[in-house]
Amino acid sequence: MMYPKIPLAQSILEICQQKGVQHIVISPGSRNAPLTIGFTNNSYFKCYSVADERCAAFFALGIAQQVQKPVAVVCTSGSALLNYYPAFAEAFYSQTPLIVISADRPQSKIDIGDGQTIRQENVFANHSLFNANLTEEASEINDQLIQEAIAISEIKKGPVHINAPFEEPLYETVLEPTYFPTLQLNESAVAHFVLASEHKKQWDNSKKKLVLVGELLPNAIEQRFLDYLGNDSSVVVLTEKTSNLHHESFIDQIDTLITPFTEEDFENFQPEILLTFGGMVVSKRIKSFLRKFTPKQHWHVDELRAYDTYGALSQHFETAPNTFFSYLLDENTVVSNYKSFIANIWQSRQANHKLYTQKASFSDFKVFDFISQNLPKNIQLQVSNSSAIRYIQLFDLDRTIQVFCNRGTSGIDGSTSTAIGASVINAMPTVLVTGDISFLYDSNALWNNYIPKNFKIIVLNNGGGGIFRILPGHQETETFNTFFETSHQLSVSHLAKMYGLTYFSATDEINLRTAFSSFLHQNNAPSILEIFTPEKTNDTILLDFFKALKK
């Protein structure tokens, strides 16, 4: 086996292997050559070469999203490191384990005018769970810092930064390691959780309990707990597509339910206890409702963090949801009409939803209705931010479809790269649904050799950032069209050709049906379906939908 000659590089490589960091995404460069040589010449590691650093970090994020273990992304010195920051911040807020390993110049070369040199130490300080600023010589202290970084990333579920200075020569190798790091056992205390009797009593006696679920991995909650919540007359459960939870009584179209509410409806819906768990919530309307009609108590269940999203956080239960629910599971249910009140409204909403959808003209709204009905079962659905993730909330999806989205920072950057990284690991076929701006912004995501042949991309091209048309302040002016909506006349067809993806397109409902069938059955190469929708009417059709729900 070939090893880098530099002892510090040997230390990093050996510790990564011993601590189970197997997936390594490498951004090509020179200063990181000792690490690249070591990782790629060790069969334990699964290495991926992704040239664009921003794409590389999101690609690594996609892998970590699926394996839920630390994934390393490795770069050269200088500004390369800064391009990791968007994915780094996303990993922090989405609680995804990610390890950035940056090669650096020795300390003596910093701020003297040397090329590709910046102040790399603590560069992610605002969002890093741990910063391991190594010294040039291998040492027991360096070994300890590397191991602490890896352990924190895994235990606290987030990003860490290991900065490693290397002096030239960088490419020399040896056949046997010359440095053997001091390894430590991972010791993590297991917290014992017990639900206090006062909280159990409050739960049992409350007649209006609202459970709001954010982003979750598929199959995260035991079915018996879902059934318990679903059958309690005092509990209303609101989920989102990214919650990946399913029960016949749960409502996963929050905006469809509450947008038409009157002031009286909101008052009747105001919960006594709001129980939340999972990651970030997409719906802005549910946040506005809960901030105005604040619950008497807000309980959040999470092993690590609790955000006071609604200005009413009263209790953070630092445990896993399944453990928490095990204390609630009994026959002590209070008589309440809370669930039936919402169920009657929801039944009316569904009927109006169906009527409006049937007559809606071709638009983003109509396309998402079509997609939701025609996606294959048993797929991984990756969704980009902005309009796409909001539209997908408005329609039913088959419960075998697993849904993912970068909701940590909710940025449009990196959605395609994340989806490709996830598709490399997840055995299920992957479909990415994305808007045109998000896709164009991350088009370098296609610049790698790892895209599976059954990877499919649906791009809704409405000629700009359509979400700005449904936000307050929309005016048909040159400033709006140029600087907010970013109007364009671009097509992704040339990108598809350049990267060897099979291209399909549709401009109306009739050829969408034909194109979609061909698109789904194309498995000889990755494929793109570009759907062109009317830029100027999409917002009207969506807003009319919410008005129609009131009838």
Coordinates of C-alpha atoms in Angstrom, one line a residue:
M1 CA 0.0 0.0 0.0
M2 CA 1.1 3.6 -0.7
Y3 CA 1.2 6.2 2.1
P4 CA 2.0 9.9 2.0
K5 CA 5.4 10.6 3.5
I6 CA 4.1 13.4 5.7
P7 CA 3.4 12.0 9.2
L8 CA 0.5 14.4 9.8
A9 CA -1.3 13.1 6.7
Q10 CA -0.7 9.6 7.9
S11 CA -2.3 10.4 11.2
I12 CA -5.4 11.9 9.7
L13 CA -5.8 8.9 7.4
E14 CA -5.4 6.3 10.1
I15 CA -7.7 8.0 12.5
C16 CA -10.4 8.4 9.8
Q17 CA -10.2 4.6 9.1
Q18 CA -10.2 3.6 12.8
K19 CA -13.2 5.9 13.5
G20 CA -15.3 4.7 10.6
V21 CA -15.1 7.7 8.3
Q22 CA -15.4 5.8 5.0
H23 CA -16.8 8.2 2.4
I24 CA -14.3 10.8 1.2
V25 CA -15.2 13.5 -1.3
I26 CA -12.1 15.1 -2.7
S27 CA -11.8 18.4 -4.5
P28 CA -8.7 18.2 -6.7
G29 CA -5.8 20.4 -5.7
S30 CA -2.1 20.4 -4.9
R31 CA -1.8 21.3 -1.2
N32 CA -4.1 18.4 -0.3
A33 CA -2.0 15.9 -2.3
P34 CA -0.8 14.0 0.8
L35 CA -4.4 13.3 1.8
T36 CA -5.5 12.5 -1.7
I37 CA -2.7 10.1 -2.2
G38 CA -3.5 8.4 1.1
F39 CA -7.3 8.2 0.8
T40 CA -7.3 6.9 -2.8
N41 CA -4.6 4.2 -2.2
N42 CA -6.5 2.7 0.7
S43 CA -9.3 0.3 -0.3
Y44 CA -11.2 1.0 2.9
F45 CA -12.2 4.4 1.7
K46 CA -14.8 5.1 -0.9
C47 CA -13.5 8.2 -2.7
Y48 CA -15.3 10.6 -5.0
S49 CA -13.7 13.4 -7.1
V50 CA -15.8 16.5 -7.4
A51 CA -14.0 19.5 -8.9
D52 CA -16.3 22.3 -7.9
E53 CA -15.9 22.8 -4.1
R54 CA -19.4 24.1 -3.5
C55 CA -20.8 21.1 -5.3
A56 CA -18.4 18.7 -3.6
A57 CA -19.6 19.8 -0.1
F58 CA -23.2 19.4 -1.0
F59 CA -22.5 16.1 -2.7
A60 CA -20.9 15.0 0.6
L61 CA -23.9 16.3 2.5
G62 CA -26.2 14.2 0.3
I63 CA -24.2 11.1 1.3
A64 CA -24.2 12.0 4.9
Q65 CA -28.0 12.7 4.7
Q66 CA -28.5 9.0 3.8
V67 CA -25.9 7.2 5.9
Q68 CA -26.3 9.5 9.0
K69 CA -22.5 9.1 9.7
P70 CA -19.7 11.6 9.2
V71 CA -18.6 12.1 5.6
A72 CA -15.4 13.9 4.9
V73 CA -14.8 16.5 2.2
V74 CA -11.2 17.4 1.4
C75 CA -9.8 20.5 -0.3
T76 CA -6.6 22.4 -1.1
S77 CA -5.6 25.6 0.6
G78 CA -6.9 29.1 -0.1
S79 CA -10.4 30.2 -1.3
A80 CA -11.3 26.6 -2.2
L81 CA -12.2 26.1 1.5
L82 CA -14.6 29.1 1.5
N83 CA -16.7 27.4 -1.2
Y84 CA -17.6 24.7 1.4
Y85 CA -19.4 27.2 3.6
P86 CA -23.0 27.0 2.1
A87 CA -23.1 23.2 2.7
F88 CA -21.3 23.6 6.0
A89 CA -24.1 26.0 7.2
E90 CA -26.7 23.6 5.9
A91 CA -25.2 20.7 7.8
F92 CA -25.2 22.8 11.0
Y93 CA -28.9 23.6 10.8
S94 CA -30.1 20.3 9.4
Q95 CA -28.0 18.4 12.0
T96 CA -26.0 16.4 9.4
P97 CA -22.6 15.0 10.3
L98 CA -20.0 16.5 7.9
I99 CA -16.2 16.8 8.3
V100 CA -14.3 19.4 6.3
I101 CA -10.6 18.6 6.1
S102 CA -8.6 21.5 4.6
A103 CA -5.0 21.4 3.6
D104 CA -3.2 24.6 4.6
R105 CA 0.2 26.4 4.3
P106 CA 2.4 26.3 7.3
Q107 CA 1.7 29.1 9.8
S108 CA 4.9 30.9 8.7
K109 CA 3.4 31.3 5.2
I110 CA 0.2 33.0 6.3
D111 CA -0.2 36.7 5.5
I112 CA 3.2 37.1 3.8
G113 CA 1.9 37.2 0.2
D114 CA 2.2 33.5 -0.5
G115 CA -0.2 32.2 -3.2
Q116 CA -3.5 30.4 -2.4
T117 CA -3.2 31.4 1.2
I118 CA -5.9 32.8 3.5
R119 CA -6.6 32.7 7.2
Q120 CA -8.1 29.2 7.3
E121 CA -8.1 28.5 11.1
N122 CA -11.6 28.9 12.6
V123 CA -13.0 30.1 9.2
F124 CA -16.3 28.3 10.0
A125 CA -16.4 29.4 13.6
N126 CA -20.0 30.7 13.6
H127 CA -21.4 27.3 12.4
S128 CA -18.7 24.7 13.4
L129 CA -19.3 22.3 16.3
F130 CA -15.5 21.9 16.6
N131 CA -12.4 23.4 15.0
A132 CA -9.3 21.2 15.0
N133 CA -6.4 23.6 14.1
L134 CA -3.6 21.2 13.7
T135 CA 0.1 22.0 13.9
E136 CA 2.5 21.0 11.1
E137 CA 4.2 18.2 13.0
A138 CA 2.3 15.0 13.9
S139 CA 1.7 14.8 17.6
E140 CA -0.4 13.2 20.3
I141 CA -2.2 16.6 20.7
N142 CA -3.0 16.6 16.9
D143 CA -4.3 13.0 17.2
Q144 CA -6.6 14.0 20.1
L145 CA -8.0 17.0 18.1
I146 CA -8.7 14.9 15.0
Q147 CA -10.5 12.3 17.1
E148 CA -12.5 14.8 19.0
A149 CA -13.6 16.5 15.8
I150 CA -14.9 13.2 14.4
A151 CA -16.6 12.2 17.6
I152 CA -18.4 15.5 17.9
S153 CA -19.6 15.4 14.3
E154 CA -21.1 12.0 14.9
I155 CA -22.5 12.5 18.4
K156 CA -23.8 16.1 18.0
K157 CA -24.8 15.6 14.4
G158 CA -23.2 18.5 12.6
P159 CA -20.2 19.9 10.8
V160 CA -16.6 20.1 12.1
H161 CA -13.4 21.5 10.6
I162 CA -10.0 20.0 10.6
N163 CA -7.3 22.3 9.3
A164 CA -4.0 20.6 8.4
P165 CA -0.9 22.5 7.4
F166 CA 1.5 20.7 5.0
E167 CA 4.9 21.9 3.8
E168 CA 6.4 20.9 0.5
P169 CA 7.3 18.4 -0.9
L170 CA 3.8 17.2 -1.0
Y171 CA 3.8 14.2 -3.4
E172 CA 6.5 11.9 -1.8
T173 CA 5.3 8.5 -0.7
V174 CA 6.4 5.6 1.4
L175 CA 5.4 1.9 1.4
E176 CA 4.9 1.6 5.1
P177 CA 3.6 4.1 7.6
T178 CA 6.1 5.9 9.7
Y179 CA 3.7 7.4 12.2
F180 CA 1.2 5.6 14.3
P181 CA -1.4 7.9 16.0
T182 CA -2.5 7.5 19.6
L183 CA -6.0 6.3 19.5
Q184 CA -8.7 6.9 22.1
L185 CA -11.8 5.0 22.9
N186 CA -15.0 6.9 22.2
E187 CA -16.9 7.4 25.5
S188 CA -20.4 8.8 25.3
A189 CA -22.6 9.0 28.3
V190 CA -26.1 7.7 27.6
A191 CA -28.6 10.1 29.2
H192 CA -31.5 8.4 31.0
F193 CA -34.8 10.2 30.3
V194 CA -37.9 10.1 32.4
L195 CA -41.1 12.1 31.6
A196 CA -42.1 13.9 34.8
S197 CA -45.5 13.1 36.1
E198 CA -46.6 16.7 35.9
H199 CA -46.0 16.8 32.2
K200 CA -47.8 13.5 31.7
K201 CA -50.8 14.9 33.6
Q202 CA -50.8 18.1 31.6
W203 CA -50.8 16.0 28.4
D204 CA -53.6 13.7 29.5
N205 CA -55.8 16.6 30.6
S206 CA -55.3 18.9 27.7
K207 CA -58.2 18.9 25.2
K208 CA -56.4 20.7 22.4
K209 CA -53.0 19.2 21.5
L210 CA -51.4 20.2 18.2
V211 CA -48.5 18.0 17.0
L212 CA -46.4 19.7 14.3
V213 CA -43.7 17.5 12.7
G214 CA -40.7 18.9 10.8
E215 CA -38.2 17.1 8.6
L216 CA -37.6 13.4 9.5
L217 CA -35.9 10.4 8.1
P218 CA -38.2 7.7 6.7
N219 CA -39.4 5.2 9.4
A220 CA -38.1 7.4 12.2
I221 CA -41.2 7.0 14.4
E222 CA -42.6 3.6 15.5
Q223 CA -46.0 2.9 14.0
R224 CA -47.6 2.2 17.4
F225 CA -46.9 5.8 18.4
L226 CA -48.3 7.1 15.1
D227 CA -51.5 5.1 15.8
Y228 CA -51.7 6.5 19.3
L229 CA -51.6 10.1 18.1
G230 CA -53.8 9.4 15.2
N231 CA -56.6 7.9 17.3
D232 CA -56.6 10.5 20.1
S233 CA -59.6 12.8 19.7
S234 CA -57.7 15.6 21.5
V235 CA -54.7 15.5 19.1
V236 CA -54.3 17.0 15.6
V237 CA -51.2 16.0 13.8
L238 CA -49.8 18.3 11.1
T239 CA -46.9 16.9 9.0
E240 CA -45.1 18.0 5.8
K241 CA -43.8 15.9 3.0
T242 CA -40.3 16.0 4.5
S243 CA -41.7 14.5 7.7
N244 CA -42.1 11.1 6.0
L245 CA -44.8 10.2 8.4
H246 CA -48.1 8.6 7.4
H247 CA -51.4 8.0 9.1
E248 CA -54.9 8.4 7.7
S249 CA -55.8 11.1 10.2
F250 CA -52.6 13.1 9.8
I251 CA -52.8 16.3 7.6
D252 CA -49.8 16.8 5.4
Q253 CA -51.0 19.9 3.5
I254 CA -50.8 22.5 6.2
D255 CA -51.3 25.6 4.0
T256 CA -54.3 24.0 2.3
L257 CA -55.9 23.6 5.7
I258 CA -55.2 26.9 7.4
T259 CA -54.9 29.5 4.6
P260 CA -58.6 30.1 4.4
F261 CA -59.1 30.2 8.2
T262 CA -61.1 33.1 9.6
E263 CA -60.0 34.8 12.9
E264 CA -62.6 32.6 14.7
D265 CA -61.2 29.5 13.1
F266 CA -57.7 30.4 14.3
E267 CA -59.0 31.0 17.8
N268 CA -60.7 27.6 17.8
F269 CA -57.6 25.9 16.4
Q270 CA -55.2 27.6 18.9
P271 CA -53.7 24.7 20.9
E272 CA -53.2 24.4 24.6
I273 CA -50.1 22.3 24.0
L274 CA -48.0 22.5 20.9
L275 CA -45.7 19.4 20.6
T276 CA -43.0 19.6 18.0
F277 CA -40.2 17.3 16.8
G278 CA -38.2 16.8 13.7
G279 CA -36.2 19.4 11.7
M280 CA -37.2 22.6 10.1
V281 CA -40.8 23.3 9.0
V282 CA -41.5 24.6 5.5
S283 CA -44.9 26.3 6.0
K284 CA -44.6 30.1 6.7
R285 CA -48.4 30.2 7.4
I286 CA -48.2 27.8 10.3
K287 CA -45.4 29.8 11.8
S288 CA -47.4 33.0 11.5
F289 CA -50.4 31.4 13.1
L290 CA -48.5 30.0 16.1
R291 CA -46.7 33.3 16.7
K292 CA -50.0 35.2 16.8
F293 CA -52.1 32.6 18.5
T294 CA -49.4 31.2 20.8
P295 CA -50.0 28.0 22.6
K296 CA -50.1 27.9 26.4
Q297 CA -47.2 25.5 26.2
H298 CA -44.7 24.5 23.5
W299 CA -42.9 21.3 24.0
H300 CA -40.0 20.3 21.7
V301 CA -38.6 16.8 21.6
D302 CA -35.0 16.5 20.4
E303 CA -31.8 14.9 21.7
L304 CA -29.7 18.0 20.9
R305 CA -31.5 21.3 20.1
A306 CA -34.7 23.2 20.6
Y307 CA -35.4 26.4 18.7
D308 CA -37.9 28.8 20.0
T309 CA -39.5 29.2 16.6
Y310 CA -42.9 30.4 17.8
G311 CA -41.8 32.5 20.7
A312 CA -43.5 30.1 23.2
L313 CA -41.0 27.4 24.0
S314 CA -41.7 26.1 27.5
Q315 CA -40.0 22.7 27.6
H316 CA -37.2 21.0 25.8
F317 CA -37.3 17.2 26.2
E318 CA -33.7 16.1 25.5
T319 CA -34.5 12.6 24.2
A320 CA -35.5 10.8 21.0
P321 CA -39.2 11.1 20.0
N322 CA -39.8 7.3 20.3
T323 CA -38.5 7.4 23.9
F324 CA -40.7 10.4 24.7
F325 CA -43.8 8.8 23.2
S326 CA -43.3 5.6 25.1
Y327 CA -44.3 7.6 28.3
L328 CA -47.5 8.8 26.7
L329 CA -48.8 5.5 25.4
D330 CA -51.7 4.6 27.6
E331 CA -55.5 4.7 27.7
N332 CA -55.8 8.0 29.5
T333 CA -57.4 10.0 26.7
V334 CA -59.5 13.0 27.4
V335 CA -62.9 13.5 25.6
S336 CA -62.4 16.3 23.0
N337 CA -63.9 17.5 19.7
Y338 CA -60.5 19.1 18.6
K339 CA -59.7 16.4 16.0
S340 CA -63.3 16.2 14.7
F341 CA -63.5 20.0 14.3
I342 CA -60.4 20.0 12.1
A343 CA -61.4 16.8 10.3
N344 CA -64.7 18.4 9.1
I345 CA -62.9 21.4 7.8
W346 CA -60.3 19.2 6.1
Q347 CA -62.9 17.2 4.3
S348 CA -64.3 20.4 2.8
R349 CA -60.8 21.5 1.8
Q350 CA -60.1 18.3 0.0
A351 CA -63.4 18.6 -2.0
N352 CA -62.6 22.1 -3.0
H353 CA -59.0 21.2 -3.8
K354 CA -60.2 18.5 -6.2
L355 CA -62.7 20.8 -7.9
Y356 CA -60.2 23.6 -8.5
T357 CA -57.4 21.3 -9.6
Q358 CA -59.6 19.7 -12.3
K359 CA -60.3 23.0 -13.9
A360 CA -56.9 24.7 -13.4
S361 CA -55.1 25.7 -16.6
F362 CA -51.5 24.6 -17.4
S363 CA -49.2 26.2 -14.8
D364 CA -46.8 25.3 -12.1
F365 CA -49.7 24.4 -9.9
K366 CA -51.1 22.0 -12.6
V367 CA -47.7 20.5 -13.2
F368 CA -47.2 19.7 -9.6
D369 CA -50.6 18.1 -9.4
F370 CA -49.6 15.9 -12.4
I371 CA -46.2 15.0 -11.0
S372 CA -47.7 14.0 -7.6
Q373 CA -50.1 11.6 -9.3
N374 CA -47.6 10.1 -11.7
L375 CA -44.4 9.7 -9.8
P376 CA -43.4 6.0 -9.5
K377 CA -43.7 4.3 -6.1
N378 CA -40.7 3.3 -4.0
I379 CA -38.4 6.2 -5.1
Q380 CA -36.3 8.8 -3.3
L381 CA -37.7 12.2 -4.1
Q382 CA -35.3 15.1 -3.7
V383 CA -36.9 18.5 -3.9
S384 CA -35.1 21.9 -4.3
N385 CA -36.0 24.9 -2.2
S386 CA -38.1 27.9 -2.9
S387 CA -41.2 27.2 -5.0
A388 CA -40.7 23.5 -5.5
I389 CA -40.8 22.4 -1.9
R390 CA -43.8 24.7 -1.3
Y391 CA -45.8 23.4 -4.2
I392 CA -45.1 19.7 -3.4
Q393 CA -46.8 20.3 0.0
L394 CA -50.1 21.0 -1.7
F395 CA -50.6 17.5 -3.2
D396 CA -50.8 13.9 -2.1
L397 CA -47.8 11.6 -2.6
D398 CA -47.7 7.9 -2.4
R399 CA -46.6 6.8 1.0
T400 CA -43.8 4.7 -0.4
I401 CA -42.0 7.8 -1.7
Q402 CA -39.2 9.1 0.6
V403 CA -38.9 12.9 0.5
F404 CA -35.8 15.0 1.2
C405 CA -34.9 18.6 1.0
N406 CA -32.1 20.9 2.3
R407 CA -34.3 22.7 4.8
G408 CA -31.5 23.7 7.2
T409 CA -30.9 27.1 5.7
S410 CA -33.5 26.7 2.9
G411 CA -31.1 27.9 0.3
I412 CA -31.4 27.1 -3.4
D413 CA -27.7 26.4 -3.7
G414 CA -26.7 22.8 -3.8
S415 CA -30.0 21.0 -4.2
T416 CA -28.9 19.1 -7.3
S417 CA -25.5 18.2 -5.8
T418 CA -27.1 17.0 -2.6
A419 CA -29.6 14.9 -4.6
I420 CA -26.8 13.3 -6.7
G421 CA -24.7 12.5 -3.5
A422 CA -27.8 10.9 -1.9
S423 CA -28.5 8.9 -5.1
V424 CA -25.1 7.4 -5.0
I425 CA -25.9 5.8 -1.6
N426 CA -29.6 5.2 -1.6
A427 CA -30.5 2.0 -3.6
M428 CA -33.9 3.5 -4.5
P429 CA -34.2 5.3 -7.8
T430 CA -33.9 9.1 -7.3
V431 CA -36.0 11.8 -8.8
L432 CA -35.1 15.5 -8.3
V433 CA -37.8 18.1 -8.7
T434 CA -36.3 21.5 -9.0
G435 CA -37.0 25.0 -10.3
D436 CA -35.1 26.6 -13.1
I437 CA -33.1 29.1 -11.0
S438 CA -32.1 26.5 -8.4
F439 CA -31.0 24.1 -11.2
L440 CA -29.0 26.7 -13.2
Y441 CA -27.4 28.0 -10.0
D442 CA -26.0 24.5 -9.2
S443 CA -25.4 23.3 -12.8
N444 CA -21.9 22.2 -12.0
A445 CA -23.5 19.5 -9.9
L446 CA -23.6 17.4 -13.1
W447 CA -19.8 17.7 -13.5
N448 CA -18.8 14.4 -12.0
N449 CA -18.8 10.7 -12.9
Y450 CA -21.1 9.3 -10.2
I451 CA -24.6 10.1 -11.5
P452 CA -26.6 6.8 -11.6
K453 CA -28.2 5.9 -14.9
N454 CA -31.6 5.9 -13.3
F455 CA -31.2 9.4 -11.8
K456 CA -33.9 11.7 -13.1
I457 CA -34.4 15.5 -12.9
I458 CA -37.6 17.4 -13.4
V459 CA -37.0 21.1 -14.1
L460 CA -39.9 23.5 -13.9
N461 CA -38.8 26.4 -16.1
N462 CA -41.1 29.4 -15.6
G463 CA -38.5 31.9 -16.9
G464 CA -37.3 33.2 -13.5
G465 CA -37.7 33.1 -9.7
G466 CA -41.5 32.6 -9.7
I467 CA -41.8 32.6 -5.9
F468 CA -41.2 36.3 -5.9
R469 CA -44.5 36.8 -7.7
I470 CA -46.5 35.4 -4.8
L471 CA -44.6 37.3 -2.1
P472 CA -45.7 40.8 -0.9
G473 CA -44.3 43.6 -3.0
H474 CA -44.6 42.1 -6.4
Q475 CA -44.9 44.8 -9.1
E476 CA -44.5 44.4 -12.9
T477 CA -41.4 46.7 -13.2
E478 CA -38.0 46.4 -14.7
T479 CA -36.5 46.4 -11.2
F480 CA -38.7 43.5 -10.2
N481 CA -38.1 41.5 -13.3
T482 CA -34.4 42.0 -13.4
F483 CA -33.3 42.0 -9.8
F484 CA -35.9 40.0 -8.0
E485 CA -37.4 37.5 -10.4
T486 CA -34.2 37.2 -12.5
S487 CA -36.2 36.8 -15.7
H488 CA -34.5 34.7 -18.4
Q489 CA -35.0 32.9 -21.7
L490 CA -32.7 30.0 -21.0
S491 CA -33.2 26.3 -21.5
V492 CA -31.3 23.4 -19.8
S493 CA -31.2 21.4 -23.1
H494 CA -27.6 22.5 -23.8
L495 CA -26.5 21.5 -20.3
A496 CA -28.1 18.1 -20.8
K497 CA -26.2 17.6 -24.0
M498 CA -22.9 18.7 -22.6
Y499 CA -23.1 16.3 -19.6
G500 CA -24.6 13.4 -21.6
L501 CA -28.1 13.4 -20.0
T502 CA -31.1 12.4 -22.1
Y503 CA -33.3 15.4 -22.6
F504 CA -37.1 15.6 -22.7
S505 CA -39.3 18.7 -22.7
A506 CA -43.0 19.7 -22.4
T507 CA -44.9 22.9 -23.0
D508 CA -48.5 21.9 -22.3
E509 CA -50.5 19.2 -20.6
I510 CA -50.9 17.0 -23.6
N511 CA -47.2 16.6 -24.5
L512 CA -46.3 16.5 -20.8
R513 CA -48.1 13.2 -20.5
T514 CA -46.2 11.8 -23.5
A515 CA -42.9 13.2 -22.4
F516 CA -43.3 12.1 -18.8
S517 CA -43.9 8.4 -19.8
S518 CA -40.8 8.4 -22.0
F519 CA -38.8 10.2 -19.3
L520 CA -39.7 7.6 -16.6
H521 CA -38.8 4.7 -18.9
Q522 CA -35.4 6.1 -19.9
N523 CA -32.9 4.1 -17.8
N524 CA -29.8 3.9 -20.1
A525 CA -28.6 7.3 -18.9
P526 CA -29.5 10.0 -16.5
S527 CA -32.3 12.1 -17.8
I528 CA -33.8 15.6 -17.6
L529 CA -37.4 16.6 -18.2
E530 CA -37.8 20.4 -18.7
I531 CA -41.3 21.6 -18.3
F532 CA -42.0 25.2 -19.5
T533 CA -44.8 26.9 -17.7
P534 CA -46.3 30.4 -18.2
E535 CA -44.2 33.0 -16.2
K536 CA -46.9 35.6 -16.0
T537 CA -49.9 33.5 -14.8
N538 CA -48.4 31.0 -12.3
D539 CA -48.9 33.3 -9.3
T540 CA -52.5 34.1 -10.2
I541 CA -53.4 30.4 -10.5
L542 CA -51.9 29.6 -7.1
L543 CA -53.5 32.5 -5.3
D544 CA -56.9 31.6 -6.9
F545 CA -56.4 28.1 -5.5
F546 CA -56.3 29.4 -1.9
K547 CA -59.3 31.6 -2.6
A548 CA -61.2 28.6 -4.0
L549 CA -60.6 26.6 -0.8
K550 CA -62.9 28.9 1.1
K551 CA -66.0 28.1 -1.0

